[in-house]
mmCIF file of C-alpha atoms in Angstrom:
data_model
loop_
_atom_site.group_PDB
_atom_site.id
_atom_site.type_symbol
_atom_site.label_atom_id
_atom_site.label_comp_id
_atom_site.label_asym_id
_atom_site.label_seq_id
_atom_site.Cartn_x
_atom_site.Cartn_y
_atom_site.Cartn_z
ATOM 1 C CA MET A 2 -30.132 18.698 9.650
ATOM 2 C CA THR A 3 -26.475 17.501 9.102
ATOM 3 C CA ARG A 4 -24.568 17.886 5.634
ATOM 4 C CA GLN A 5 -26.124 16.807 2.520
ATOM 5 C CA ASN A 6 -23.950 13.825 1.098
ATOM 6 C CA LYS A 7 -24.285 14.676 -2.795
ATOM 7 C CA VAL A 8 -25.252 11.768 -4.568
ATOM 8 C CA LEU A 9 -24.267 10.900 -8.569
ATOM 9 C CA ILE A 10 -26.330 8.347 -10.351
ATOM 10 C CA VAL A 11 -24.970 6.795 -13.000
ATOM 11 C CA GLU A 12 -27.661 5.245 -14.797
ATOM 12 C CA HIS A 13 -28.807 4.027 -18.527
ATOM 13 C CA SER A 14 -32.648 3.170 -17.613
ATOM 14 C CA PRO A 15 -34.490 6.394 -17.075
ATOM 15 C CA ILE A 16 -36.801 4.435 -14.606
ATOM 16 C CA VAL A 17 -34.400 3.364 -12.676
ATOM 17 C CA ALA A 18 -32.845 6.343 -12.297
ATOM 18 C CA GLU A 19 -35.472 8.757 -11.666
ATOM 19 C CA GLY A 20 -36.893 5.918 -8.998
ATOM 20 C CA LEU A 21 -33.208 5.904 -7.200
ATOM 21 C CA LYS A 22 -33.862 10.232 -7.161
ATOM 22 C CA ASN A 23 -37.255 9.708 -5.794
ATOM 23 C CA MET A 24 -35.721 7.347 -2.601
ATOM 24 C CA PHE A 25 -32.856 10.515 -2.071
ATOM 25 C CA GLU A 26 -36.136 12.542 -1.696
ATOM 26 C CA ASN A 27 -36.494 14.502 1.904
ATOM 27 C CA SER A 28 -33.146 12.363 3.001
ATOM 28 C CA ASP A 29 -29.493 13.212 4.156
ATOM 29 C CA TYR A 30 -28.797 12.688 0.388
ATOM 30 C CA ARG A 31 -29.208 14.979 -2.513
ATOM 31 C CA VAL A 32 -28.593 13.938 -6.074
ATOM 32 C CA ILE A 33 -26.698 15.722 -7.948
ATOM 33 C CA ALA A 34 -26.745 14.833 -11.678
ATOM 34 C CA ILE A 35 -27.516 11.381 -12.964
ATOM 35 C CA LEU A 36 -25.641 10.728 -16.042
ATOM 36 C CA PRO A 37 -26.280 7.797 -18.553
ATOM 37 C CA THR A 38 -22.375 6.856 -18.891
ATOM 38 C CA LEU A 39 -19.562 5.622 -17.031
ATOM 39 C CA GLU A 40 -17.573 8.053 -19.440
ATOM 40 C CA SER A 41 -19.942 10.849 -18.651
ATOM 41 C CA ALA A 42 -19.453 10.435 -15.112
ATOM 42 C CA LEU A 43 -15.429 10.077 -15.068
ATOM 43 C CA GLU A 44 -15.098 13.221 -17.482
ATOM 44 C CA ARG A 45 -17.282 15.430 -14.807
ATOM 45 C CA MET A 46 -16.247 13.696 -11.378
ATOM 46 C CA PRO A 47 -14.038 17.061 -10.921
ATOM 47 C CA ALA A 48 -16.512 19.105 -11.108
ATOM 48 C CA LEU A 49 -19.372 17.750 -9.109
ATOM 49 C CA LYS A 50 -17.584 16.259 -6.513
ATOM 50 C CA PRO A 51 -20.017 13.627 -5.348
ATOM 51 C CA ASP A 52 -19.646 12.083 -1.958
ATOM 52 C CA ILE A 53 -21.299 8.660 -3.281
ATOM 53 C CA LEU A 54 -21.038 7.407 -6.836
ATOM 54 C CA VAL A 55 -24.570 5.101 -7.754
ATOM 55 C CA LEU A 56 -23.297 3.376 -10.448
ATOM 56 C CA ASN A 57 -25.179 0.177 -11.986
ATOM 57 C CA PRO A 58 -22.356 -2.759 -12.945
ATOM 58 C CA ILE A 59 -23.848 -3.097 -16.399
ATOM 59 C CA LEU A 60 -22.242 -0.137 -17.332
ATOM 60 C CA LEU A 61 -18.719 -1.337 -16.807
ATOM 61 C CA ASP A 62 -17.111 -2.856 -20.042
ATOM 62 C CA PHE A 63 -15.338 -6.373 -20.083
ATOM 63 C CA SER A 64 -12.070 -4.109 -19.492
ATOM 64 C CA GLN A 65 -13.220 -2.032 -16.529
ATOM 65 C CA ARG A 66 -15.401 -4.597 -15.004
ATOM 66 C CA LEU A 67 -12.435 -5.390 -12.121
ATOM 67 C CA LYS A 68 -10.894 -2.200 -12.363
ATOM 68 C CA LEU A 69 -13.437 -0.147 -10.502
ATOM 69 C CA ARG A 70 -11.225 0.880 -7.645
ATOM 70 C CA HIS A 71 -8.353 1.715 -10.358
ATOM 71 C CA LEU A 72 -11.037 3.891 -12.177
ATOM 72 C CA PHE A 73 -12.017 5.906 -8.745
ATOM 73 C CA ARG A 74 -8.616 5.875 -7.409
ATOM 74 C CA ASP A 75 -8.062 9.733 -7.472
ATOM 75 C CA TYR A 76 -11.177 9.555 -5.311
ATOM 76 C CA PRO A 77 -10.424 8.250 -2.357
ATOM 77 C CA HIS A 78 -13.085 9.034 0.622
ATOM 78 C CA LEU A 79 -15.503 8.051 -2.548
ATOM 79 C CA LEU A 80 -17.947 5.650 -1.931
ATOM 80 C CA LEU A 81 -19.126 3.574 -4.285
ATOM 81 C CA ALA A 82 -22.464 2.194 -4.405
ATOM 82 C CA ALA A 83 -23.994 -0.436 -7.422
ATOM 83 C CA MET A 84 -27.180 -0.542 -8.086
ATOM 84 C CA GLN A 85 -28.024 -3.943 -9.542
ATOM 85 C CA THR A 86 -30.385 -4.794 -12.141
ATOM 86 C CA PHE A 87 -29.575 -7.744 -13.732
ATOM 87 C CA TYR A 88 -27.221 -10.867 -12.517
ATOM 88 C CA CYS A 89 -23.461 -9.569 -11.699
ATOM 89 C CA GLU A 90 -20.589 -11.432 -10.593
ATOM 90 C CA GLN A 91 -19.354 -11.349 -7.332
ATOM 91 C CA SER A 92 -15.959 -10.152 -8.136
ATOM 92 C CA VAL A 93 -18.052 -6.867 -9.572
ATOM 93 C CA LEU A 94 -19.758 -6.694 -6.807
ATOM 94 C CA ALA A 95 -17.612 -7.190 -4.288
ATOM 95 C CA GLN A 96 -15.540 -4.148 -5.372
ATOM 96 C CA PHE A 97 -18.208 -1.719 -4.353
ATOM 97 C CA HIS A 98 -18.640 -0.369 -0.857
ATOM 98 C CA THR A 99 -22.520 -1.522 -0.931
ATOM 99 C CA VAL A 100 -24.892 -3.085 -3.115
ATOM 100 C CA LEU A 101 -28.689 -1.719 -3.568
ATOM 101 C CA CYS A 102 -31.408 -3.893 -5.107
ATOM 102 C CA LEU A 103 -34.376 -3.349 -6.709
ATOM 103 C CA GLU A 104 -36.446 -4.684 -4.227
ATOM 104 C CA ASP A 105 -34.984 -2.242 -1.847
ATOM 105 C CA ASN A 106 -37.459 0.925 -0.529
ATOM 106 C CA ALA A 107 -36.173 4.153 0.254
ATOM 107 C CA VAL A 108 -35.486 3.228 4.578
ATOM 108 C CA ARG A 109 -33.130 0.156 3.047
ATOM 109 C CA ILE A 110 -31.277 2.295 0.295
ATOM 110 C CA ALA A 111 -30.848 5.021 3.315
ATOM 111 C CA THR A 112 -29.149 2.087 6.218
ATOM 112 C CA LYS A 113 -26.953 0.504 3.665
ATOM 113 C CA LEU A 114 -25.529 3.919 2.451
ATOM 114 C CA LYS A 115 -24.780 4.924 6.078
ATOM 115 C CA ASN A 116 -23.155 1.598 6.669
ATOM 116 C CA ALA A 117 -21.086 1.801 4.202
ATOM 117 C CA LEU A 118 -20.306 5.417 4.863
ATOM 118 C CA GLU A 119 -19.463 4.160 8.545
ATOM 119 C CA SER A 120 -16.870 1.612 7.034
ATOM 120 C CA ILE A 121 -15.541 3.845 5.140
ATOM 121 C CA SER A 122 -13.851 6.179 7.791
ATOM 122 C CA HIS A 123 -12.767 2.966 9.956
ATOM 123 C CA GLU A 124 -11.072 2.054 6.613
ATOM 124 C CA GLU A 125 -8.891 5.242 6.066
ATOM 125 C CA GLU A 126 -7.515 4.792 10.052
ATOM 126 C CA GLY A 127 -5.888 1.639 8.914
ATOM 127 C CA THR A 128 -2.664 1.075 7.486
ATOM 128 C CA PRO A 129 -3.331 2.406 4.739
ATOM 129 C CA ILE A 130 -2.113 -0.770 1.615
ATOM 130 C CA GLY A 131 -0.176 0.733 -1.163
ATOM 131 C CA SER A 132 0.839 3.979 -0.233
ATOM 132 C CA GLU A 133 4.567 5.661 -0.068
ATOM 133 C CA LEU A 134 6.962 3.946 2.736
ATOM 134 C CA SER A 135 7.271 6.497 5.961
ATOM 135 C CA VAL A 136 10.534 7.684 6.448
ATOM 136 C CA ARG A 137 10.593 5.795 9.868
ATOM 137 C CA GLU A 138 10.432 2.637 7.354
ATOM 138 C CA LYS A 139 12.627 4.084 5.037
ATOM 139 C CA GLU A 140 15.398 4.413 7.452
ATOM 140 C CA VAL A 141 14.917 0.591 8.840
ATOM 141 C CA LEU A 142 14.948 -1.107 5.271
ATOM 142 C CA LYS A 143 17.949 0.739 4.598
ATOM 143 C CA ALA A 144 19.183 -0.949 8.127
ATOM 144 C CA ILE A 145 18.273 -4.264 6.757
ATOM 145 C CA SER A 146 19.637 -3.837 3.072
ATOM 146 C CA LYS A 147 23.000 -3.164 4.735
ATOM 147 C CA GLY A 148 23.035 -6.187 6.487
ATOM 148 C CA TYR A 149 21.579 -5.723 10.001
ATOM 149 C CA THR A 150 19.287 -7.939 11.973
ATOM 150 C CA SER A 151 16.581 -6.584 13.732
ATOM 151 C CA LYS A 152 18.112 -6.619 17.445
ATOM 152 C CA GLN A 153 20.733 -4.836 15.595
ATOM 153 C CA VAL A 154 18.500 -2.203 13.936
ATOM 154 C CA ALA A 155 16.857 -1.578 17.115
ATOM 155 C CA ASP A 156 20.119 -0.712 19.064
ATOM 156 C CA LEU A 157 21.278 1.565 16.046
ATOM 157 C CA MET A 158 18.028 3.524 15.662
ATOM 158 C CA HIS A 159 16.925 3.505 19.778
ATOM 159 C CA LEU A 160 13.531 1.049 19.339
ATOM 160 C CA SER A 161 11.942 -1.725 20.739
ATOM 161 C CA VAL A 162 13.116 -5.124 18.541
ATOM 162 C CA HIS A 163 8.754 -5.158 18.577
ATOM 163 C CA THR A 164 9.041 -1.659 16.757
ATOM 164 C CA VAL A 165 11.783 -2.887 14.560
ATOM 165 C CA ILE A 166 9.334 -6.310 13.634
ATOM 166 C CA THR A 167 6.259 -3.840 13.069
ATOM 167 C CA HIS A 168 7.777 -1.688 10.542
ATOM 168 C CA ARG A 169 8.842 -4.673 9.092
ATOM 169 C CA LYS A 170 5.957 -6.433 8.956
ATOM 170 C CA ASN A 171 4.559 -2.925 7.226
ATOM 171 C CA ILE A 172 7.322 -2.380 4.567
ATOM 172 C CA SER A 173 6.917 -5.792 3.587
ATOM 173 C CA ASN A 174 2.791 -5.216 3.533
ATOM 174 C CA LYS A 175 3.391 -1.923 1.595
ATOM 175 C CA THR A 176 5.912 -3.836 -0.923
ATOM 176 C CA GLY A 177 4.838 -6.811 -1.344
ATOM 177 C CA ILE A 178 8.551 -7.966 -0.693
ATOM 178 C CA LYS A 179 9.223 -10.460 2.524
ATOM 179 C CA THR A 180 12.596 -11.878 2.069
ATOM 180 C CA VAL A 181 15.860 -9.503 3.183
ATOM 181 C CA SER A 182 17.826 -10.394 -0.462
ATOM 182 C CA GLY A 183 14.436 -9.045 -1.687
ATOM 183 C CA LEU A 184 14.424 -5.741 0.446
ATOM 184 C CA THR A 185 17.993 -4.931 -0.767
ATOM 185 C CA LEU A 186 17.404 -4.966 -4.392
ATOM 186 C CA TYR A 187 13.966 -2.811 -3.908
ATOM 187 C CA ALA A 188 16.330 -0.828 -1.399
ATOM 188 C CA LEU A 189 18.764 -0.225 -4.300
ATOM 189 C CA LEU A 190 16.194 0.174 -7.119
ATOM 190 C CA ASN A 191 14.283 2.963 -5.309
ATOM 191 C CA HIS A 192 17.887 4.459 -4.741
ATOM 192 C CA LEU A 193 17.667 4.353 -0.871
ATOM 193 C CA ILE A 194 21.189 2.927 -0.882
ATOM 194 C CA ASP A 195 23.969 2.443 -3.424
ATOM 195 C CA GLU A 196 25.683 -0.772 -4.015
ATOM 196 C CA ASN A 197 29.183 0.121 -1.848
ATOM 197 C CA GLU A 198 26.930 -0.437 1.376
ATOM 198 C CA ILE A 199 25.523 -3.847 0.202
ATOM 199 C CA GLN A 200 27.682 -6.363 2.571
ATOM 200 C CA MET B 15 -10.581 -43.408 -21.573
ATOM 201 C CA LYS B 16 -8.382 -42.807 -24.484
ATOM 202 C CA PHE B 17 -5.049 -41.668 -22.971
ATOM 203 C CA SER B 18 -5.974 -38.521 -25.862
ATOM 204 C CA ASP B 19 -8.984 -37.544 -24.316
ATOM 205 C CA LEU B 20 -6.996 -36.693 -20.887
ATOM 206 C CA LEU B 21 -4.896 -34.105 -22.632
ATOM 207 C CA ASN B 22 -7.521 -32.499 -24.535
ATOM 208 C CA PHE B 23 -9.752 -32.001 -21.276
ATOM 209 C CA ASN B 24 -6.105 -30.077 -19.671
ATOM 210 C CA PRO B 25 -3.214 -29.574 -22.471
ATOM 211 C CA GLU B 26 -1.155 -29.009 -19.292
ATOM 212 C CA LEU B 27 -1.044 -32.269 -18.638
ATOM 213 C CA ILE B 28 1.424 -32.658 -21.369
ATOM 214 C CA LEU B 29 4.198 -31.377 -19.222
ATOM 215 C CA LEU B 30 3.641 -33.974 -16.821
ATOM 216 C CA LEU B 31 4.724 -36.807 -19.388
ATOM 217 C CA SER B 32 8.507 -36.686 -19.736
ATOM 218 C CA ARG B 33 8.231 -36.549 -16.022
ATOM 219 C CA CYS B 34 6.086 -40.007 -15.907
ATOM 220 C CA ARG B 35 8.510 -40.907 -18.693
ATOM 221 C CA ILE B 36 5.268 -41.609 -21.008
ATOM 222 C CA PRO B 37 6.633 -41.167 -24.709
ATOM 223 C CA LEU B 38 4.337 -38.939 -27.545
ATOM 224 C CA GLY B 39 2.692 -40.720 -29.683
ATOM 225 C CA PHE B 40 0.252 -43.061 -28.071
ATOM 226 C CA GLY B 41 -2.209 -43.095 -30.514
ATOM 227 C CA GLU B 42 -5.665 -44.513 -29.713
ATOM 228 C CA LYS B 43 -4.503 -46.426 -26.752
ATOM 229 C CA THR B 44 -6.741 -46.103 -23.360
ATOM 230 C CA VAL B 45 -4.710 -44.360 -20.135
ATOM 231 C CA GLU B 46 -4.481 -48.172 -18.720
ATOM 232 C CA GLU B 47 -2.234 -49.107 -21.520
ATOM 233 C CA VAL B 48 -0.050 -46.401 -22.028
ATOM 234 C CA CYS B 49 0.551 -47.077 -18.584
ATOM 235 C CA ALA B 50 0.903 -50.900 -18.392
ATOM 236 C CA GLU B 51 3.775 -49.718 -21.080
ATOM 237 C CA GLN B 52 5.280 -47.559 -18.751
ATOM 238 C CA HIS B 53 5.426 -49.555 -15.669
ATOM 239 C CA ILE B 54 3.547 -47.211 -13.873
ATOM 240 C CA SER B 55 -0.375 -47.089 -11.939
ATOM 241 C CA ALA B 56 -3.220 -45.751 -13.415
ATOM 242 C CA ASN B 57 -4.715 -44.675 -10.734
ATOM 243 C CA PHE B 58 -1.616 -42.738 -9.669
ATOM 244 C CA PHE B 59 -1.197 -41.512 -12.971
ATOM 245 C CA LEU B 60 -4.716 -40.038 -13.006
ATOM 246 C CA LEU B 61 -4.411 -39.355 -9.405
ATOM 247 C CA ILE B 62 -1.505 -36.236 -10.265
ATOM 248 C CA CYS B 63 -3.365 -35.506 -13.146
ATOM 249 C CA LYS B 64 -6.030 -34.533 -10.546
ATOM 250 C CA VAL B 65 -3.719 -33.108 -8.416
ATOM 251 C CA TYR B 66 -3.083 -30.747 -11.428
ATOM 252 C CA SER B 67 -5.844 -30.137 -13.533
ATOM 253 C CA ILE B 68 -7.858 -28.860 -9.803
ATOM 254 C CA LYS B 69 -7.220 -25.641 -7.586
ATOM 255 C CA GLY B 70 -7.494 -27.430 -4.278
ATOM 256 C CA TYR B 71 -8.198 -30.902 -5.404
ATOM 257 C CA GLU B 72 -8.270 -32.968 -1.475
ATOM 258 C CA ILE B 73 -6.454 -35.914 -1.998
ATOM 259 C CA SER B 74 -8.425 -38.886 -0.172
ATOM 260 C CA ARG B 75 -7.670 -41.706 2.025
ATOM 261 C CA GLU B 76 -8.101 -44.044 -0.271
ATOM 262 C CA GLU B 77 -6.239 -42.259 -2.960
ATOM 263 C CA ALA B 78 -2.988 -41.651 -0.248
ATOM 264 C CA GLU B 79 -3.236 -45.486 0.671
ATOM 265 C CA ARG B 80 -2.905 -46.589 -2.329
ATOM 266 C CA THR B 81 -0.532 -44.874 -4.202
ATOM 267 C CA ASP B 82 3.059 -46.860 -4.641
ATOM 268 C CA MET B 83 6.053 -45.387 -3.616
ATOM 269 C CA LYS B 84 8.215 -46.426 -6.412
ATOM 270 C CA ASP B 85 5.654 -44.439 -8.603
ATOM 271 C CA LEU B 86 5.051 -41.228 -6.380
ATOM 272 C CA LEU B 87 8.933 -41.033 -5.601
ATOM 273 C CA LEU B 88 10.205 -41.420 -9.102
ATOM 274 C CA PHE B 89 8.048 -38.734 -10.245
ATOM 275 C CA LEU B 90 9.285 -36.279 -7.412
ATOM 276 C CA SER B 91 12.637 -36.588 -8.233
ATOM 277 C CA ASN B 92 11.997 -36.426 -11.758
ATOM 278 C CA SER B 93 9.569 -32.918 -11.255
ATOM 279 C CA HIS B 94 12.555 -31.750 -9.271
ATOM 280 C CA GLN B 95 15.070 -32.772 -12.337
ATOM 281 C CA TYR B 96 12.625 -30.988 -14.639
ATOM 282 C CA TYR B 97 12.956 -28.044 -12.345
ATOM 283 C CA LEU B 98 16.207 -27.623 -12.432
ATOM 284 C CA GLU B 99 17.164 -28.996 -15.735
ATOM 285 C CA GLU B 100 14.576 -27.282 -17.658
ATOM 286 C CA ARG B 101 12.725 -24.205 -15.867
ATOM 287 C CA LEU B 102 15.076 -22.627 -13.908
ATOM 288 C CA PRO B 103 17.702 -22.121 -16.399
ATOM 289 C CA HIS B 104 14.672 -20.751 -18.616
ATOM 290 C CA ILE B 105 13.994 -17.879 -16.234
ATOM 291 C CA ALA B 106 17.478 -17.647 -15.767
ATOM 292 C CA GLN B 107 18.110 -17.317 -19.332
ATOM 293 C CA HIS B 108 15.608 -14.454 -19.167
ATOM 294 C CA LEU B 109 16.320 -12.941 -16.222
ATOM 295 C CA LYS B 110 19.807 -12.190 -17.536
ATOM 296 C CA TYR B 111 18.065 -10.162 -20.185
ATOM 297 C CA ILE B 112 16.403 -8.222 -18.099
ATOM 298 C CA ALA B 113 19.438 -7.763 -16.027
ATOM 299 C CA GLU B 114 21.469 -6.421 -18.672
ATOM 300 C CA GLN B 115 19.185 -3.767 -19.762
ATOM 301 C CA CYS B 116 19.543 -2.114 -16.004
ATOM 302 C CA ASN B 117 22.438 -0.621 -15.063
ATOM 303 C CA ALA B 118 25.729 -2.558 -13.651
ATOM 304 C CA ALA B 119 24.823 -2.516 -9.996
ATOM 305 C CA GLN B 120 20.672 -3.399 -10.269
ATOM 306 C CA GLY B 121 21.587 -6.449 -12.725
ATOM 307 C CA LYS B 122 24.489 -7.544 -10.810
ATOM 308 C CA LEU B 123 22.055 -7.831 -8.059
ATOM 309 C CA LEU B 124 18.941 -9.254 -10.013
ATOM 310 C CA ARG B 125 21.282 -12.177 -11.107
ATOM 311 C CA GLN B 126 22.667 -12.393 -7.665
ATOM 312 C CA PHE B 127 19.215 -12.764 -6.296
ATOM 313 C CA TYR B 128 18.062 -15.169 -8.707
ATOM 314 C CA GLU B 129 21.510 -17.145 -7.688
ATOM 315 C CA GLU B 130 20.532 -17.238 -4.149
ATOM 316 C CA TYR B 131 17.094 -18.957 -4.944
ATOM 317 C CA ARG B 132 18.629 -21.330 -6.946
ATOM 318 C CA ASN B 133 20.465 -22.611 -4.343
ATOM 319 C CA GLU B 134 17.861 -22.639 -2.096
ATOM 320 C CA VAL B 135 16.034 -24.777 -4.607
ATOM 321 C CA ILE B 136 19.191 -26.818 -5.287
ATOM 322 C CA ALA B 137 19.593 -27.468 -1.033
ATOM 323 C CA HIS B 138 15.879 -28.073 -0.763
ATOM 324 C CA PHE B 139 15.722 -30.579 -3.412
ATOM 325 C CA GLU B 140 19.089 -32.313 -1.813
ATOM 326 C CA TYR B 141 17.629 -32.889 0.828
ATOM 327 C CA GLU B 142 14.217 -34.811 0.031
ATOM 328 C CA GLU B 143 16.679 -36.566 -2.480
ATOM 329 C CA LYS B 144 19.105 -37.429 0.224
ATOM 330 C CA THR B 145 17.083 -37.779 3.545
ATOM 331 C CA VAL B 146 13.296 -37.982 2.663
ATOM 332 C CA PHE B 147 13.052 -40.158 -0.115
ATOM 333 C CA PRO B 148 15.772 -43.264 1.026
ATOM 334 C CA TYR B 149 13.761 -42.725 4.412
ATOM 335 C CA ILE B 150 10.165 -43.525 2.561
ATOM 336 C CA ARG B 151 12.455 -46.218 0.634
ATOM 337 C CA ALA B 152 13.817 -47.817 3.560
ATOM 338 C CA LEU B 153 9.832 -47.958 5.493
ATOM 339 C CA GLU B 154 9.137 -49.827 2.100
ATOM 340 C CA GLU B 155 11.037 -52.424 2.829
ATOM 341 C CA GLY B 156 10.502 -53.001 6.279
ATOM 342 C CA LYS B 157 13.598 -51.370 7.502
ATOM 343 C CA LYS B 158 13.672 -49.130 10.425
ATOM 344 C CA MET B 159 15.575 -45.866 10.676
ATOM 345 C CA ALA B 160 15.598 -44.244 14.339
ATOM 346 C CA SER B 161 17.820 -41.131 12.945
ATOM 347 C CA PHE B 162 14.515 -39.597 10.925
ATOM 348 C CA ARG B 163 10.791 -39.328 11.547
ATOM 349 C CA ILE B 164 8.659 -38.128 9.085
ATOM 350 C CA ARG B 165 7.651 -35.133 11.131
ATOM 351 C CA ASP B 166 11.264 -34.073 10.972
ATOM 352 C CA PHE B 167 10.215 -33.009 7.009
ATOM 353 C CA GLU B 168 6.953 -31.540 7.812
ATOM 354 C CA SER B 169 8.673 -29.219 10.398
ATOM 355 C CA ASN B 170 11.692 -28.638 7.783
ATOM 356 C CA HIS B 171 9.535 -28.476 4.628
ATOM 357 C CA SER B 172 10.127 -24.274 4.142
ATOM 358 C CA ASN B 173 8.386 -22.464 1.960
ATOM 359 C CA ILE B 174 11.083 -21.947 -1.294
ATOM 360 C CA GLU B 175 8.562 -19.736 -3.087
ATOM 361 C CA GLU B 176 8.834 -16.796 -1.226
ATOM 362 C CA LYS B 177 11.710 -15.545 -3.123
ATOM 363 C CA LEU B 178 10.163 -16.298 -6.364
ATOM 364 C CA GLN B 179 7.096 -13.952 -5.029
ATOM 365 C CA ASP B 180 9.403 -11.099 -4.220
ATOM 366 C CA LEU B 181 11.280 -11.418 -7.808
ATOM 367 C CA VAL B 182 7.287 -10.894 -9.226
ATOM 368 C CA ASN B 183 6.611 -8.117 -7.097
ATOM 369 C CA ILE B 184 10.289 -6.513 -8.227
ATOM 370 C CA LEU B 185 9.923 -7.221 -11.767
ATOM 371 C CA LEU B 186 6.762 -5.470 -11.816
ATOM 372 C CA LYS B 187 6.781 -2.570 -9.533
ATOM 373 C CA TYR B 188 9.972 -1.721 -8.915
ATOM 374 C CA LEU B 189 12.804 -1.712 -11.920
ATOM 375 C CA PRO B 190 12.032 1.063 -14.652
ATOM 376 C CA ALA B 191 8.983 0.971 -16.576
ATOM 377 C CA GLU B 192 11.718 1.177 -19.978
ATOM 378 C CA SER B 193 13.592 -1.384 -19.233
ATOM 379 C CA SER B 194 12.217 -4.804 -21.120
ATOM 380 C CA PRO B 195 8.616 -4.691 -20.856
ATOM 381 C CA LYS B 196 8.487 -7.765 -22.737
ATOM 382 C CA GLU B 197 10.690 -9.851 -21.205
ATOM 383 C CA ARG B 198 9.205 -9.104 -17.682
ATOM 384 C CA ILE B 199 6.202 -9.987 -18.750
ATOM 385 C CA SER B 200 7.186 -13.478 -20.198
ATOM 386 C CA ILE B 201 8.729 -14.215 -17.071
ATOM 387 C CA THR B 202 6.310 -13.239 -14.995
ATOM 388 C CA MET B 203 4.125 -16.143 -16.629
ATOM 389 C CA ASP B 204 6.672 -18.360 -16.575
ATOM 390 C CA ILE B 205 7.439 -17.792 -12.693
ATOM 391 C CA TYR B 206 3.751 -18.223 -11.886
ATOM 392 C CA HIS B 207 3.349 -21.231 -13.710
ATOM 393 C CA LEU B 208 6.717 -22.403 -11.982
ATOM 394 C CA THR B 209 5.232 -21.627 -8.385
ATOM 395 C CA GLU B 210 1.307 -23.203 -9.255
ATOM 396 C CA ASP B 211 3.888 -26.439 -10.850
ATOM 397 C CA ILE B 212 5.686 -26.490 -7.081
ATOM 398 C CA ASN B 213 2.836 -25.753 -5.375
ATOM 399 C CA ARG B 214 1.359 -29.264 -6.595
ATOM 400 C CA HIS B 215 4.388 -30.914 -5.750
ATOM 401 C CA SER B 216 4.324 -29.507 -2.639
ATOM 402 C CA GLN B 217 1.226 -30.654 -2.244
ATOM 403 C CA LEU B 218 1.640 -34.606 -3.287
ATOM 404 C CA GLU B 219 4.919 -34.424 -0.766
ATOM 405 C CA ASP B 220 2.810 -33.240 2.121
ATOM 406 C CA HIS B 221 0.199 -35.429 1.621
ATOM 407 C CA LEU B 222 1.105 -38.569 0.384
ATOM 408 C CA LEU B 223 4.704 -38.864 1.474
ATOM 409 C CA VAL B 224 3.382 -37.791 5.274
ATOM 410 C CA CYS B 225 0.583 -40.102 5.322
ATOM 411 C CA TYR B 226 2.338 -43.487 4.095
ATOM 412 C CA ALA B 227 5.337 -42.329 6.281
ATOM 413 C CA ASN B 228 2.904 -41.767 9.528
ATOM 414 C CA MET B 229 0.876 -44.723 8.281
ATOM 415 C CA LYS B 230 4.350 -47.153 8.508
ATOM 416 C CA GLU B 231 5.787 -45.249 11.544
ATOM 417 C CA ARG B 232 2.371 -46.097 13.506
ATOM 418 C CA GLY B 233 2.794 -49.788 12.088
ATOM 419 C CA ASN B 234 6.434 -50.184 13.193
ATOM 420 C CA HIS B 235 5.395 -48.625 16.909
ATOM 421 C CA ASP B 236 2.855 -51.268 16.761
ATOM 422 C CA GLN B 237 4.974 -53.808 15.911
ATOM 423 C CA THR B 238 7.890 -53.233 18.783
ATOM 424 C CA LYS B 239 5.213 -53.082 20.845
#
């Protein structure tokens, strides 16, 4: 058998929690703990190091309900599964990688988790959104801020124009800033260039 | 429908009143009465209320066809004036304060950035006022203008929100955390409202002006045949 995935269940109803635990018996998944509140889960996350977190979205309070990914930002590889027992808004559920329902049987749950695990590993291969600029991107950004066009940057850095444009797209995706003057301001605020270098 | 009920339904509509030259103090008058007093079509006024109240409202063909261009052009011009004379200076004032709290180089660039944006907006509005609106008026009077077609406007109708979006990102994400946080939150809300407002404004231009001009251009074309 392949390595067992460690599952942390965060569920306030003992019936549901025990039921879930039963579903995971004799599978690729091993339940390492059942906790009744989100706070206790967050506290014990570093020690337990689960691969999968099964959480009843009801346990998210109002201020947390749309910040699930942020709450678990330190665990980028963690699979977040919702255990839905009541009606829950779509915007809340959308933050989870998968959603389990009370009607699901053991096979169905295993399939949902397997598919979600696969989609996570694909997600990681793409450009990570919200990550820092790479060294190359910073070089391109500096040149753009100094007023060079994409063509000039390409000549300067011995790159193709196409590559420079790709870098620019990635810079805009990461920073959320599209215009040249916006990027110049960004470069200055991040000390990539100083005032005298701006044309 | 009572005019005041409309404002109770969506208080933000109060921002449209001055742009439609509708004064406060309407008492218990109906929407039709208030509009008639100000010589503005009630249908048109209700249409802009719908566009400004319902996100993603789709203007129907009938609504577009019965729109009086005089009402529309007046509203669009007044809106331009409102943005330039009220909203932009207000945001500039906030930004000036924020820039003063930054170091000199950053503050200078922040102000420059906003100045560039403002100039872009001015040029954008000027193009509409001096080229597009007169063209629509000419069409209304049945004159023919060979030099301009409404599709020139469609292809020129550039996106002036991009810089504002950049400004929000810079203010929220990249200015040092300790530098005037309250001002930054309030300016972000101001920019958000302005962006929403300008989006609706563009929607009116893109749908109503273009629909009207297309109809007229086709009519003119058929006549010359």
